[in-house]
CSV table of C-alpha atoms in Angstrom, one decimal:
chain,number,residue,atom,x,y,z
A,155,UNK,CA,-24.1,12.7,78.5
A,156,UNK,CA,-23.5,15.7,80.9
A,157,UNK,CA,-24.2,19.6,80.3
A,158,UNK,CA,-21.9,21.7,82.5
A,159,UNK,CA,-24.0,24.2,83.1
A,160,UNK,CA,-28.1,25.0,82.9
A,161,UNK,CA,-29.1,28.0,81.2
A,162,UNK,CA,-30.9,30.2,83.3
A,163,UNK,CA,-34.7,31.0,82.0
A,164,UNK,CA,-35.2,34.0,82.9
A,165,UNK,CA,-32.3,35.4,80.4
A,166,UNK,CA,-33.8,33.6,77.5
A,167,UNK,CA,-35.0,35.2,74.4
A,168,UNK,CA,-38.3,33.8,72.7
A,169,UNK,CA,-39.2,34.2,69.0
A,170,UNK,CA,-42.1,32.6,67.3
A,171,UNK,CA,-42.4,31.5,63.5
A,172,UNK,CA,-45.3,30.8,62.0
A,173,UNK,CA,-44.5,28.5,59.3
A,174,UNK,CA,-47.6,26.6,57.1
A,175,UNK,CA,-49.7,28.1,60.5
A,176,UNK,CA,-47.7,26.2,62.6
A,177,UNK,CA,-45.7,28.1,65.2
A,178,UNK,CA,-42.0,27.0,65.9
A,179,UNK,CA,-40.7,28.4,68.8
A,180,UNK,CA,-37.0,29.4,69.2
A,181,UNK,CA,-35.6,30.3,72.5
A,182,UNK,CA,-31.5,31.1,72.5
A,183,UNK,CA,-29.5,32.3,75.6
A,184,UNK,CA,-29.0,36.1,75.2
A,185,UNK,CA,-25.9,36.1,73.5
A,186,UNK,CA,-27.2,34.7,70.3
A,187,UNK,CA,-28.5,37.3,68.2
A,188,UNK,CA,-31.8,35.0,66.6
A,189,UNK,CA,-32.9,38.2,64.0
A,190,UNK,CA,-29.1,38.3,62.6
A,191,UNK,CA,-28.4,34.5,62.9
A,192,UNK,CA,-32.4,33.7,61.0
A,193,UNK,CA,-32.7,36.2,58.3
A,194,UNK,CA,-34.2,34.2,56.3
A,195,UNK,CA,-37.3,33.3,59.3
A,196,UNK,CA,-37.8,37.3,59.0
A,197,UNK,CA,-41.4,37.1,57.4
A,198,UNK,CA,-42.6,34.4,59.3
A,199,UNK,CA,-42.1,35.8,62.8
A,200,UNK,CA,-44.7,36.6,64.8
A,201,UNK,CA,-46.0,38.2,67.7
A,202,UNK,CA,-46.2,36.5,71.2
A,203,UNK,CA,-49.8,37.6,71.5
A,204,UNK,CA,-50.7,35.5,68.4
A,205,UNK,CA,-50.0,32.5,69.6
A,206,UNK,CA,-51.6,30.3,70.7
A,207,UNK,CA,-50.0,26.8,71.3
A,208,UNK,CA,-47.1,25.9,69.3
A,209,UNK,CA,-45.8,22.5,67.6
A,210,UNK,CA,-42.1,22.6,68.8
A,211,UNK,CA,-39.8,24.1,70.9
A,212,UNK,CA,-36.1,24.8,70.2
A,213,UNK,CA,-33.5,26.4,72.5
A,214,UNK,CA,-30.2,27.3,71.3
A,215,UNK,CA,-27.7,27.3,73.8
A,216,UNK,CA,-24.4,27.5,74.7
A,217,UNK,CA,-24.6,24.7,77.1
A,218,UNK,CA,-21.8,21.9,76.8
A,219,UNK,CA,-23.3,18.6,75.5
A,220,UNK,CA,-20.7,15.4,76.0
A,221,UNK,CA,-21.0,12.7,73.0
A,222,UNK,CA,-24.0,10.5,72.6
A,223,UNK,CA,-23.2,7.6,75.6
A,224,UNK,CA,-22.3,4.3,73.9
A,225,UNK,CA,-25.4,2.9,74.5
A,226,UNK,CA,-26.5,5.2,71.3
A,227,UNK,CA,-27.7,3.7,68.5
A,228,UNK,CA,-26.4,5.0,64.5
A,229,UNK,CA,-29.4,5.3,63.0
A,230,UNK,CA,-27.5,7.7,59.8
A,231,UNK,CA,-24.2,8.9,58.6
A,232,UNK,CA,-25.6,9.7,55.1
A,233,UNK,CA,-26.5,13.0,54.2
A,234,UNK,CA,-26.6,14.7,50.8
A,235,UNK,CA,-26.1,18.4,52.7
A,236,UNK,CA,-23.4,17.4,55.0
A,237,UNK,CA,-21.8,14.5,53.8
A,238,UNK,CA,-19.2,12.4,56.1
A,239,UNK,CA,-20.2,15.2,58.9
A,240,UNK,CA,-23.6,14.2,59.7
A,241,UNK,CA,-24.9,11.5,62.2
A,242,UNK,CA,-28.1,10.8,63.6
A,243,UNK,CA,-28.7,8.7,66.4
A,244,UNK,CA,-31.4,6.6,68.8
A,245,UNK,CA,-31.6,6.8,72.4
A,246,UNK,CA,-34.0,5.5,74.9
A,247,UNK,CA,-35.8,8.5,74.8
A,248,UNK,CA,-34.9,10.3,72.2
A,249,UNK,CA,-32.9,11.5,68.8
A,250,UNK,CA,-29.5,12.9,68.9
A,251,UNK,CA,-28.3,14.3,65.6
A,252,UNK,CA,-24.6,15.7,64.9
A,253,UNK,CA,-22.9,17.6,62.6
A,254,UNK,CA,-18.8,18.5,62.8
A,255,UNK,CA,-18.1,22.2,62.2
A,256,UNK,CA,-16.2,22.9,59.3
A,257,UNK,CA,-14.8,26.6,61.0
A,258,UNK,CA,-13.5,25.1,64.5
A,259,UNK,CA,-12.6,22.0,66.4
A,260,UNK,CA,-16.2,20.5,67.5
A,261,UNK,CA,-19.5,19.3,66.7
A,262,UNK,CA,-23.3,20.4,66.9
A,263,UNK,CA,-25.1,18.6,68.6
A,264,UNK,CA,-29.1,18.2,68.6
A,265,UNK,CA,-31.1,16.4,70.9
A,266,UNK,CA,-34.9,15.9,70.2
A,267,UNK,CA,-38.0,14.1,71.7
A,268,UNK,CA,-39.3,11.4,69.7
A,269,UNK,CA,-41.4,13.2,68.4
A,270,UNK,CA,-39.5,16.6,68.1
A,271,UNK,CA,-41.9,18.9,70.3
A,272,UNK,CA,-38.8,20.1,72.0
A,273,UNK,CA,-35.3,20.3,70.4
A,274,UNK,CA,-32.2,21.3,72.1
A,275,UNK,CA,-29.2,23.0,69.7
A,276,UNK,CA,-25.8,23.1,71.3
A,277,UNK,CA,-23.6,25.7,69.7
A,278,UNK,CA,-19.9,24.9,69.3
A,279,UNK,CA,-17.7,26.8,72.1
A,280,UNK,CA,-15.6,29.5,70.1
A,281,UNK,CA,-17.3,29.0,66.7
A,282,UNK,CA,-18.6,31.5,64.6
A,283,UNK,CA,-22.2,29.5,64.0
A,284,UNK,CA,-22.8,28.7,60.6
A,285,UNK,CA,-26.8,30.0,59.8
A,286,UNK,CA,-26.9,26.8,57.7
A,287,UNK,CA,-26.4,24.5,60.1
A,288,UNK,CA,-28.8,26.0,62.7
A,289,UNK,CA,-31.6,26.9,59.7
A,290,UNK,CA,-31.1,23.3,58.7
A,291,UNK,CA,-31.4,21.9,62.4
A,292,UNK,CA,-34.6,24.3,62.6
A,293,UNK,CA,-35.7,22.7,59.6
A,294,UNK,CA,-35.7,19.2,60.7
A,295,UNK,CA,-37.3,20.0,63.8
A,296,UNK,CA,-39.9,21.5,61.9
A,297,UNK,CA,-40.4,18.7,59.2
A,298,UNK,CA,-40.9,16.1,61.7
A,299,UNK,CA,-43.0,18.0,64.7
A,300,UNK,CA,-45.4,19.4,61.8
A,301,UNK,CA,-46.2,16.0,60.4
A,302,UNK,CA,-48.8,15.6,63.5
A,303,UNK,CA,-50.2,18.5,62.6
A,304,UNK,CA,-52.0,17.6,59.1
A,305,UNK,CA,-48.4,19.7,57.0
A,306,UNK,CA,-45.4,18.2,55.6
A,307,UNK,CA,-42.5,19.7,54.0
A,308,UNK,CA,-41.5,18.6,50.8
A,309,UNK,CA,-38.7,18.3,48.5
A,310,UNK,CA,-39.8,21.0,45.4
A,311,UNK,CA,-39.7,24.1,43.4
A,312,UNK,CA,-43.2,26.2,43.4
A,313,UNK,CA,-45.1,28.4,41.5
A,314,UNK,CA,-47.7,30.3,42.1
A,315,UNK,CA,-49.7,31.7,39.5
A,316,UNK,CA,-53.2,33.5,41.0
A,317,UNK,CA,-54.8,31.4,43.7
A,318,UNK,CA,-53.1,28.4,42.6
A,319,UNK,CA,-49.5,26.5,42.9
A,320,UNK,CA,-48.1,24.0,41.2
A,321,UNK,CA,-45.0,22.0,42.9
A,322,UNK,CA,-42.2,20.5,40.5
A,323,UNK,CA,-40.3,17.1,42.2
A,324,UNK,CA,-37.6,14.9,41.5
A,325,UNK,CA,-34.7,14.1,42.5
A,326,UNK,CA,-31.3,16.9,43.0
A,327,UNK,CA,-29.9,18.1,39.4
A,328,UNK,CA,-33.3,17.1,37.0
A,329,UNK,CA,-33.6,20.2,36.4
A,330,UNK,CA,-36.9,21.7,38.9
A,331,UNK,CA,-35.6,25.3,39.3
A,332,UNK,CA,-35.2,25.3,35.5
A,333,UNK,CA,-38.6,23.9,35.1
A,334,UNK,CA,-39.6,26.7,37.3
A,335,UNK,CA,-37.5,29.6,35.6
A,336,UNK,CA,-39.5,28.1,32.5
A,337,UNK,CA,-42.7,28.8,33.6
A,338,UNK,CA,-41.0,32.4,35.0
A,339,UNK,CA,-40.0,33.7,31.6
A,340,UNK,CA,-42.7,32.3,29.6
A,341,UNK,CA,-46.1,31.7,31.7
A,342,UNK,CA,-47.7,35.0,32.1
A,343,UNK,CA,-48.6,35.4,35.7
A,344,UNK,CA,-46.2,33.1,37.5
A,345,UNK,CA,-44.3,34.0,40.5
A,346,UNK,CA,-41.8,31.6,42.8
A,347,UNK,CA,-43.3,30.4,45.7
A,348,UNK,CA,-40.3,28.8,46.9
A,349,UNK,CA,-37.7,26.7,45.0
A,350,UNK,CA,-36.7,23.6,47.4
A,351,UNK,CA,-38.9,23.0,50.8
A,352,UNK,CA,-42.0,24.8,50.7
A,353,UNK,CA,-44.9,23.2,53.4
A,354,UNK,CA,-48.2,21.4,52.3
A,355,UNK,CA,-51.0,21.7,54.6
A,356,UNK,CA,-53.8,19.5,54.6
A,357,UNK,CA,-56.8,22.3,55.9
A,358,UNK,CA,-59.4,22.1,58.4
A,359,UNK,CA,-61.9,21.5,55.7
A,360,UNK,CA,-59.9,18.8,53.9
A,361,UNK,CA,-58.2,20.9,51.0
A,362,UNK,CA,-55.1,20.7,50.2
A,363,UNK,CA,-52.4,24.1,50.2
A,364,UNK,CA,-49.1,24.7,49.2
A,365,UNK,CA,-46.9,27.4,52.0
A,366,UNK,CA,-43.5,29.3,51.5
A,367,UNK,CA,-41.2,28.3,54.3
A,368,UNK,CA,-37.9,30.2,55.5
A,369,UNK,CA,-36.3,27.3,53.9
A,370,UNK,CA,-35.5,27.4,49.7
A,371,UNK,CA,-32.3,26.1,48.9
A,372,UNK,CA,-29.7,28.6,47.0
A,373,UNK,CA,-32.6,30.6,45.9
A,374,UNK,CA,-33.2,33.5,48.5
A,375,UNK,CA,-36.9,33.0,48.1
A,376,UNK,CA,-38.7,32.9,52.0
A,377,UNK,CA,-42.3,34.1,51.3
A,378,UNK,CA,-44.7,33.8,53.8
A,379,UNK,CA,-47.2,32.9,51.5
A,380,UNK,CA,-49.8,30.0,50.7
A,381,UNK,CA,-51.3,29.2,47.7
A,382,UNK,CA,-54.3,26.0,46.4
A,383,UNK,CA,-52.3,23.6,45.3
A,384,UNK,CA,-53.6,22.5,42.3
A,385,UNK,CA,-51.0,20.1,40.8
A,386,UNK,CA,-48.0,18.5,41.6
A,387,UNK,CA,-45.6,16.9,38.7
A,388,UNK,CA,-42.5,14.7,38.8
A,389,UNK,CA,-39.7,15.9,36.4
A,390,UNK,CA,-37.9,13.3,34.4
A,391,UNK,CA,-34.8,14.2,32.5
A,392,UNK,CA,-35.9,12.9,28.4
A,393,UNK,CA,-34.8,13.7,25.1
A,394,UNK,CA,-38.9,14.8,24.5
A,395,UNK,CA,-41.4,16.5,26.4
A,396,UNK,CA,-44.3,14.2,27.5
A,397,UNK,CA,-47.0,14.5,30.4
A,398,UNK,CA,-49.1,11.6,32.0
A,399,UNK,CA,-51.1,11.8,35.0
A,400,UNK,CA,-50.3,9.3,37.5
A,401,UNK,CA,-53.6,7.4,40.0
A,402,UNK,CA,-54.0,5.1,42.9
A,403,UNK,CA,-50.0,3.7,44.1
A,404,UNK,CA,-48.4,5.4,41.1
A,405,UNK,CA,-49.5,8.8,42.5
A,406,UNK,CA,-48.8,7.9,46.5
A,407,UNK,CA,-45.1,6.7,44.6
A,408,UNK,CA,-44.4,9.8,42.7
A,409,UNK,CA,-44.7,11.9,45.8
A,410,UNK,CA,-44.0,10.0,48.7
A,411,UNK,CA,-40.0,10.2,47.7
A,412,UNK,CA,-40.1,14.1,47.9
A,413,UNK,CA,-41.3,13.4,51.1
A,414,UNK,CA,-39.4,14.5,54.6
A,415,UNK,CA,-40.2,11.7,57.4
A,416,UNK,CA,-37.9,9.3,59.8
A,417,UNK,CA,-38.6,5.9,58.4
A,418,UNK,CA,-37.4,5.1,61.7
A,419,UNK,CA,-40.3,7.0,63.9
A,420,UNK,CA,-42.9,4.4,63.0
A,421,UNK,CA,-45.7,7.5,64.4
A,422,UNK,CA,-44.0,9.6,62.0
A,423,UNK,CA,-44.1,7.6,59.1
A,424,UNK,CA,-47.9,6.9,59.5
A,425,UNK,CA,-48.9,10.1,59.8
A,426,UNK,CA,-46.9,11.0,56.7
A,427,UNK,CA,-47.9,8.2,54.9
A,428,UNK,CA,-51.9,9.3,56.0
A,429,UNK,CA,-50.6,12.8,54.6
A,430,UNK,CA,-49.9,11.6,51.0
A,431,UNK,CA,-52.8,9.4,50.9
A,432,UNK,CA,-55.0,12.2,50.9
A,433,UNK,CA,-52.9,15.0,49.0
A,434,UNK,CA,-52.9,11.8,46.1
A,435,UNK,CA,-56.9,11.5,46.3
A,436,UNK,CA,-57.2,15.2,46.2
A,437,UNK,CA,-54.1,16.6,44.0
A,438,UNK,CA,-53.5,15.4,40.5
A,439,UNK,CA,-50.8,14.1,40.2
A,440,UNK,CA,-48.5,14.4,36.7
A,441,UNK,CA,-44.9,12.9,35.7
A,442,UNK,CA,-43.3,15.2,33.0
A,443,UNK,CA,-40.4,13.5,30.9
A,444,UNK,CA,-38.8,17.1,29.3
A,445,UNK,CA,-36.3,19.2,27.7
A,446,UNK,CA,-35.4,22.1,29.3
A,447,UNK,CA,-36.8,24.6,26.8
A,448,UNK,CA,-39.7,26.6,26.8
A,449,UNK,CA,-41.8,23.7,25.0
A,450,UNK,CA,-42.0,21.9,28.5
A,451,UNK,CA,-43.2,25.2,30.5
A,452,UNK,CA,-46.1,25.7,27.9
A,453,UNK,CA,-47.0,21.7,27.8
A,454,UNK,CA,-47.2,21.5,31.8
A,455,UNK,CA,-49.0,24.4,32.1
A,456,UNK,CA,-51.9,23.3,29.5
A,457,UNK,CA,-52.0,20.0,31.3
A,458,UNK,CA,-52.6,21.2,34.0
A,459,UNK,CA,-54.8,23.6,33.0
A,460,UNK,CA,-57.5,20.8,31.7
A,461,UNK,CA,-56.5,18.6,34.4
C-alpha cells in the first residue's frame, strides 16, 4: 500500500456526532462538504465544546490508497447492500474494506484499526461520492467501535410509544416496517423511532435503552431520540397471529442474529455477545408468527403490555 500524498491537518474540517451518546468523529479534507454529503447525521451533530472523548475517528480524504498488498487476507465478498462489490479484508494490523463505485472507474477503500477507533475513507478520484457508500462506511465504523462502549446497533424497525420502545426483528422482507406501520395506524400513541439500525445502549445504571441513529434504511427517519426499551419481538411470516415469549438461549438466539459484530474480531464478538446476555436478562423477549393486518398490531401491543 502507498498514499501519494498526506493530507495536511491543519486544513481539515472536524464534525462530531453524537450517536446512542457516543461521539463519532468525522474529519474530511476541505473540499468535502460533510453537512451536504451527511444530511441525514444533521440532528446528531454536536458541538466541539461537548465533547469530551470520542469512540472513533474517521477522516475522509482524497488521498490515493493502492490495493490491499497480497499478503491480505479475504475475510468477505458477501454483502446483502453491495452485492459482488464489496470486500473486506485482514491485515497484520488492521481491516481493509472495499467497495467498487458504480458512477466511475474505482473503488473505496476503508482502512480500520482492529478495533475501529480510527477509520480512514478514501474517496474515488473524479467520482461524484455516493452519500450511501460513505453513510454506510460511517455506519460500520460506528457498529463496531461502539460495541466497547456498552451500545450496539441492531437490525430493526422501532416504536416508540411514551417512554417506552419496542424493536421489531427478523430477517429482510418479513414484513418489520409493516409491523411497524401497524402499530402506526392503529396503536394510539405510537411514533417511529427508526425503521432499520437504531442503537441499544446498555446505561450506567444497568438499564437497557433503545436510540435513533442517522441510519434507517429507505425510511428517512434519523431522530435523535432514545426511548426504555421495553420489548423486543421476532417477526415470523404465518398464516395466524401468535405470540410467545422466548427465555434463557432461546432469547440470546432470537436476538443475537439482528445483531452487527465481526465474527472475525474475537474482542468484538465478546463484547457483543456480553451485550445480548444482559439485554436478554433484562428485555423480554417475544417471537410473533403474524398476518400483516391490524390483528397482529393489537395482539403485540397487549402482549407486551402484560409482559
Amino acid at each position: 500500500m502507498k498514499n501519494e500524498t498526506n493530507p495536511n491537518p491543519s486544513v481539515l474540517q472536524s464534525f462530531y456526532y453524537s450517536i446512542a451518546n457516543c461521539t463519532l468523529e468525522v474529519q474530511s479534507d476541505t473540499e468535502i462538504d460533510l453537512d451536504s454529503l451527511l444530511p441525514s447525521f444533521r440532528d446528531f451533530r454536536t458541538d466541539a465544546s461537548q465533547v469530551q472523548s470520542s469512540i472513533s475517528n474517521v477522516l475522509i480524504t482524497k488521498e490515493r490508497f493502492d490495493k490491499p498488498s497480497t499478503g491480505a487476507k479475504l475475510l468477505s465478498d458477501i454483502s446483502i447492500v453491495w452485492g459482488n462489490r464489496f470486500k473486506f479484508f485482514e491485515m497484520s494490523d488492521e481491516y481493509v474494506t472495499t467497495i467498487m463505485s458504480a458512477h466511475s472507474p474505482g473503488t473505496w477503500f476503508m482502512t480500520s484499526k482492529k478495533d475501529f477507533s480510527q477509520s480512514t475513507i478514501h474517496w474515488v478520484y473524479d467520482s461524484v461520492a455516493p452519500k450511501e457508500i460513505v453513510s454506510w462506511l460511517l455506519m460500520v465504523t460506528f457498529a463496531q467501535s461502539a460495541l466497547l462502549h456498552k451500545t450496539i446497533l441492531i437490525h430493526a424497525s422501532v416504536i416508540e410509544r411514551g417512554t417506552e420502545g419496542y424493536a421489531f426483528l427478523g430477517k429482510s422482507g418479513t414484513g418489520k416496517s409493516t409491523h411497524s406501520n401497524l402499530w402506526l395506524e392503529h396503536i394510539p400513541g405510537s411514533k417511529l423511532l427508526n425503521d432499520d439500525n437504531p442503537a441499544v445502549k446498555i446505561e450506567e445504571d444497568g438499564t437497557v435503552r433503545i436510540y435513533g441513529t442517522p441510519w434507517s434504511g429507505k425510511t428517512p427517519c434519523y431522530r435523535n431520540v432514545s426511548a426504555d426499551l421495553r420489548a423486543i419481538v421476532r417477526l415470523k411470516q404465518a398464516p395466524h397471529n401468535k405470540m410467545s415469549w422466548q427465555s434463557g438461549q432461546f432469547a440470546f438466539i432470537a436476538l443475537l442474529p439482528s445483531c452487527s459484530a465481526l465474527r472475525w474480531n474475537q474482542d468484538l464478538f465478546a463484547s457483543m455477545a456480553d451485550l445480548v446476555e444482559h439485554i436478554v436478562s433484562n428485555v423480554p423477549i417475544g417471537e410473533l408468527e403474524c398476518l400483516p393486518n391490524a390483528d397482529a398490531a393489537y395482539l403485540s401491543a397487549s402482549e407486551i403490555k402484560n409482559a
